[in-house]
Amino acid sequence: MIDFDNISKIYPNGTHALYDVNIHIEKGEFVFIVGSSGAGKSTFLKLIMHEETPTSGEITINGKKISKLKRRDIPYLRRHMGIVFQDFRLIEKMNVFDNVAFAMRAVGESSATIKKRVPYVLDLVGLKNKMKDKPSELSGGEQQRVSLARALVNNPEIIVADEPTGNVDPEMSHEIIELLNEINAKGTTVLVVTHEHDLVREFHQRVITIDHGRVIADTKDKRVSENPFAVDDFTDDPHYPDNAVVLPD
Amino acid sequence: MKGFGYLAKEGLRNVWNNRIMSIASVCVLVSCLVLTGAAALFSINVAQVVESVGDSNETTVYLKSDVSRLEAVYIGKDIEKLDNVVSTEFLSKEDALEQYKDELGDELFAQIEDRNTLPDAYVVVMEDLSLYDDTVAKIKSIDGVDSINDHRELAKKLTEISNLINIICVGVVSALMIISIFIIANTIRATMYSRRFEISIMKSVGATDSFVRMPFLIEGVVIGIVSAAVSTGAISLLYESVMSAITSMIPFSYIPLSNVVLYVSAAFAAAGIIVGFFGSFISIRKYLKKEGNEILGW
Ligand SMILES: Nc1ncnc2c1ncn2[C@@H]1O[C@H](COP(=O)(O)OP(=O)(O)OP(=O)(O)O)[C@@H](O)[C@H]1O
Ligand SMILES: [Mg+2]
């Protein structure tokens, strides 16, 4: 579903954000992306969303080569994706219903479809009774669930979430990932960037570790899940997981 | 386009939310349109006057100052004998001065009366204006004829003045048009800036460029249409009062507004829509190229 083939990204200011990244993500997978600040995690997601384009290499999404994409095709690529932001990005003056409906209006859905679909999705994230509330009247966790509902409402095949739990308290974080897990169980591919060890540990899933722009581990191995930020410690270990991608410095 | 009703509503909301800038844009565009309209109305009126002057088959033939009354009568007969001449009417220099009496006032008139240097003249009516030049040449060849007041000269002068005014107007109007486009572009840019957050979300969920663009284009076009309507109203009010003021000084029959108001308003609407459209189009282009946080300026 998502293929990174020798991807490098150098920003116009010269920052080398990613080096030779090779990643293959199957449809229906759940992937955590971890790494220290400035490692290149957000860059990785932005390349998938086509907010940025790679400096070299080829990205293939749903069998389509991104380098062959025309400008006018990009919106249609994005309709396959639901994006969740760390800062929720909800429109303050709109209530919960309208915030979610906004994503449907933006792709030209009819009001009849919107009226049916939005309450259904809000029910999925457990906010059906808060439809008329403004974002400012909600807790961080609830706001993130609205954002998640908005990402889901157009029925995407991939959910891309950049630190969705960064601005919510730990208990709520757990709930958010739990929701993403449920969504994933229904067949949606889910990519989550996170800094929270506890979550990675708790939901035993594939973990991609990025460090200084390189993928230094990509595995479902328990030792990585359990200590995702100490991956450097394993790389010297002879028992380092076989399926982990290890790139020399 | 799917969801057009929603986009149109958004466009109108933009105009309203950004009303100070919208009003400023309308004012600039109105002044531009009214000026253009005034120039156009002026030149069609001149054209009409030129045509009526040019077509008038009355020509004044001035006689030399040393021609006696008797000689003048013979000259009149000679003119009348020409094929193309229908009638002649003698206009003595006293009659000619009399025409100015009102303007001069009695006192001045009395002073000038004795020193009347105006020539005697004949007002000649021709039958076929296509033979005008030929007939004029024949009249000129008659002894004692000094000069001919060629209405064509007057027509030519008026046309020249009108052309000059047109050229000046084209310059002023194109400058104003550019300013209008610029002001509208700025207005739309301000709206886009205030809505950049929504724009970034729309783009992230896969809204097409034309979809993102539409409310802002509608905003620009609405500003254009409102300006066109205000301009039509303003020029209608101005035209009648300016024309009645002018005709009270120089009597001529001007083109009634009702004859042209439809064309004027249609031209205004077209110009307003085009300016509004391009004004918004150029400011949106810049925004649409941006992605994600760039839109938000983060
Ligand atoms: N638009 C940009 N222009 C220039 N450099 C950038 C840009 N975006 C990111 N970078 C740089 O690229 C590198 C990777 O950034 P990225 O945002 O991908 O890191 P990250 O892993 O998401 O970090 P964090 O955990 O802090 O969010 C950093 O050095 C960052 O400063
Ligand atoms: Mg980041």
CSV table of C-alpha atoms in Angstrom, one decimal, chain A residues 27-207:
chain,number,residue,atom,x,y,z
A,27,LYS,CA,-2.8,-2.6,3.6
A,28,GLY,CA,-4.3,-3.1,7.1
A,29,GLU,CA,-1.1,-2.7,9.1
A,30,PHE,CA,-0.8,-0.7,12.3
A,31,VAL,CA,2.6,1.1,12.5
A,32,PHE,CA,4.2,3.2,15.2
A,33,ILE,CA,6.9,5.6,14.1
A,34,VAL,CA,9.2,6.6,16.9
A,35,GLY,CA,12.4,8.5,17.2
A,36,SER,CA,13.9,11.5,19.0
A,37,SER,CA,12.9,15.1,18.2
A,38,GLY,CA,14.1,16.2,14.7
A,39,ALA,CA,14.7,12.6,13.6
A,40,GLY,CA,12.5,13.0,10.5
A,41,LYS,CA,9.2,11.4,11.6
A,42,SER,CA,6.9,14.3,10.5
A,43,THR,CA,8.9,14.5,7.3
A,44,PHE,CA,8.1,10.9,6.7
A,45,LEU,CA,4.4,11.5,7.1
A,46,LYS,CA,4.5,14.7,5.0
A,47,LEU,CA,5.9,12.7,2.1
A,48,ILE,CA,3.1,10.3,2.4
A,49,MET,CA,0.5,13.1,2.4
A,50,HIS,CA,2.3,14.8,-0.5
A,51,GLU,CA,2.8,17.9,1.6
A,52,GLU,CA,6.5,17.5,0.7
A,53,THR,CA,8.1,15.7,-2.2
A,54,PRO,CA,11.2,13.5,-1.9
A,55,THR,CA,14.5,14.9,-3.1
A,56,SER,CA,15.3,11.4,-4.5
A,57,GLY,CA,13.8,8.0,-4.6
A,58,GLU,CA,10.2,6.9,-5.4
A,59,ILE,CA,7.2,6.7,-3.2
A,60,THR,CA,4.4,4.4,-4.4
A,61,ILE,CA,0.9,4.7,-2.8
A,62,ASN,CA,-1.9,2.4,-3.8
A,63,GLY,CA,0.2,1.4,-6.8
A,64,LYS,CA,0.6,5.0,-7.9
A,65,LYS,CA,4.0,6.5,-8.3
A,66,ILE,CA,4.0,9.9,-6.6
A,67,SER,CA,6.6,11.3,-9.0
A,68,LYS,CA,4.1,10.7,-11.8
A,69,LEU,CA,1.3,12.5,-10.0
A,70,LYS,CA,0.0,15.7,-11.5
A,71,ARG,CA,-0.9,18.7,-9.3
A,72,ARG,CA,-4.6,18.1,-9.9
A,73,ASP,CA,-4.4,14.5,-8.8
A,74,ILE,CA,-3.0,15.3,-5.4
A,75,PRO,CA,-6.4,16.1,-3.8
A,76,TYR,CA,-7.7,12.7,-4.9
A,77,LEU,CA,-4.6,11.0,-3.4
A,78,ARG,CA,-5.4,12.8,-0.1
A,79,ARG,CA,-9.0,11.5,-0.1
A,80,HIS,CA,-7.5,8.1,0.6
A,81,MET,CA,-6.0,9.4,3.8
A,82,GLY,CA,-7.4,10.7,7.0
A,83,ILE,CA,-5.0,13.1,8.8
A,84,VAL,CA,-4.9,13.6,12.6
A,85,PHE,CA,-2.8,16.5,13.9
A,86,GLN,CA,-1.2,16.8,17.3
A,87,ASP,CA,-2.9,20.2,17.8
A,88,PHE,CA,-6.3,18.9,16.6
A,89,ARG,CA,-6.8,21.7,14.1
A,90,LEU,CA,-10.5,22.2,14.8
A,91,ILE,CA,-12.2,25.3,13.7
A,92,GLU,CA,-13.1,27.2,16.9
A,93,LYS,CA,-16.2,28.9,15.7
A,94,MET,CA,-17.8,25.7,14.3
A,95,ASN,CA,-19.5,23.1,16.5
A,96,VAL,CA,-18.4,19.5,16.6
A,97,PHE,CA,-20.9,18.5,13.9
A,98,ASP,CA,-19.8,21.2,11.5
A,99,ASN,CA,-16.1,20.5,12.1
A,100,VAL,CA,-16.6,17.0,11.0
A,101,ALA,CA,-19.0,17.9,8.2
A,102,PHE,CA,-16.4,20.4,6.9
A,103,ALA,CA,-14.2,17.6,5.6
A,104,MET,CA,-17.2,16.2,3.7
A,105,ARG,CA,-18.2,19.6,2.3
A,106,ALA,CA,-14.6,20.1,1.2
A,107,VAL,CA,-14.9,17.1,-1.1
A,108,GLY,CA,-18.3,18.2,-2.4
A,109,GLU,CA,-20.6,15.7,-0.5
A,110,SER,CA,-24.3,16.5,-0.5
A,111,SER,CA,-25.9,17.7,2.7
A,112,ALA,CA,-28.1,14.6,2.8
A,113,THR,CA,-25.1,12.3,2.9
A,114,ILE,CA,-23.4,14.6,5.4
A,115,LYS,CA,-26.5,14.5,7.7
A,116,LYS,CA,-26.4,10.7,7.7
A,117,ARG,CA,-22.7,10.1,7.9
A,118,VAL,CA,-21.5,12.7,10.5
A,119,PRO,CA,-23.6,11.4,13.4
A,120,TYR,CA,-22.6,7.9,12.6
A,121,VAL,CA,-18.9,8.7,12.8
A,122,LEU,CA,-19.3,10.8,15.9
A,123,ASP,CA,-21.0,7.8,17.5
A,124,LEU,CA,-17.9,5.7,16.6
A,125,VAL,CA,-15.7,8.0,18.6
A,126,GLY,CA,-18.2,8.3,21.4
A,127,LEU,CA,-19.1,11.9,20.9
A,128,LYS,CA,-22.7,11.7,19.6
A,129,ASN,CA,-24.0,13.6,22.5
A,130,LYS,CA,-21.6,16.5,22.0
A,131,MET,CA,-22.5,17.4,18.4
A,132,LYS,CA,-23.6,20.9,19.2
A,133,ASP,CA,-20.6,21.7,21.4
A,134,LYS,CA,-17.9,24.1,20.4
A,135,PRO,CA,-14.3,22.7,20.5
A,136,SER,CA,-13.4,25.1,23.3
A,137,GLU,CA,-16.1,23.3,25.5
A,138,LEU,CA,-14.4,19.9,25.1
A,139,SER,CA,-11.4,18.3,26.8
A,140,GLY,CA,-8.2,17.7,24.9
A,141,GLY,CA,-9.1,14.0,24.5
A,142,GLU,CA,-12.5,14.8,23.2
A,143,GLN,CA,-11.1,17.4,20.8
A,144,GLN,CA,-8.7,14.8,19.4
A,145,ARG,CA,-11.6,12.4,19.0
A,146,VAL,CA,-13.4,15.1,16.9
A,147,SER,CA,-10.3,15.4,14.8
A,148,LEU,CA,-10.2,11.7,14.5
A,149,ALA,CA,-13.9,11.6,13.4
A,150,ARG,CA,-13.1,14.3,10.8
A,151,ALA,CA,-10.2,12.1,9.5
A,152,LEU,CA,-12.5,9.1,9.3
A,153,VAL,CA,-15.6,10.7,7.9
A,154,ASN,CA,-14.5,10.4,4.2
A,155,ASN,CA,-13.8,6.7,4.7
A,156,PRO,CA,-10.1,6.8,4.1
A,157,GLU,CA,-7.9,3.7,3.6
A,158,ILE,CA,-5.0,5.1,5.6
A,159,ILE,CA,-5.1,7.1,8.8
A,160,VAL,CA,-2.0,9.3,9.3
A,161,ALA,CA,-1.6,10.6,12.8
A,162,ASP,CA,1.4,12.8,13.8
A,163,GLU,CA,1.6,12.7,17.6
A,164,PRO,CA,-2.1,12.4,18.1
A,165,THR,CA,-1.6,12.0,21.8
A,166,GLY,CA,0.9,14.8,22.3
A,167,ASN,CA,-1.6,17.2,23.7
A,168,VAL,CA,-3.8,14.9,25.7
A,169,ASP,CA,-3.4,13.4,29.1
A,170,PRO,CA,-2.1,9.8,29.4
A,171,GLU,CA,-5.5,8.2,30.1
A,172,MET,CA,-7.0,9.9,27.0
A,173,SER,CA,-3.9,9.0,25.0
A,174,HIS,CA,-4.7,5.4,25.7
A,175,GLU,CA,-8.3,5.8,24.5
A,176,ILE,CA,-7.2,7.5,21.3
A,177,ILE,CA,-4.8,4.7,20.4
A,178,GLU,CA,-7.5,2.2,21.4
A,179,LEU,CA,-9.8,3.9,18.9
A,180,LEU,CA,-7.2,3.8,16.2
A,181,ASN,CA,-6.7,0.1,17.0
A,182,GLU,CA,-10.4,-0.5,16.5
A,183,ILE,CA,-10.4,1.4,13.3
A,184,ASN,CA,-7.4,-0.7,12.2
A,185,ALA,CA,-9.2,-3.8,13.1
A,186,LYS,CA,-11.8,-2.9,10.5
A,187,GLY,CA,-9.1,-2.9,7.8
A,188,THR,CA,-7.8,0.7,7.8
A,189,THR,CA,-4.1,1.1,7.6
A,190,VAL,CA,-2.9,3.3,10.6
A,191,LEU,CA,0.4,5.2,10.9
A,192,VAL,CA,1.0,6.8,14.3
A,193,VAL,CA,4.0,8.9,15.3
A,194,THR,CA,4.4,9.0,19.0
A,195,HIS,CA,6.8,9.9,21.8
A,196,GLU,CA,5.0,7.8,24.4
A,197,HIS,CA,6.8,4.6,25.3
A,198,ASP,CA,3.9,3.3,27.3
A,199,LEU,CA,1.6,3.3,24.3
A,200,VAL,CA,4.1,1.5,22.1
A,201,ARG,CA,4.7,-1.0,24.8
A,202,GLU,CA,1.0,-1.6,25.5
A,203,PHE,CA,-0.1,-2.0,21.9
A,204,HIS,CA,2.3,-4.5,20.6
A,205,GLN,CA,2.6,-3.4,16.9
A,206,ARG,CA,5.2,-2.9,14.2
A,207,VAL,CA,7.6,-0.1,15.2
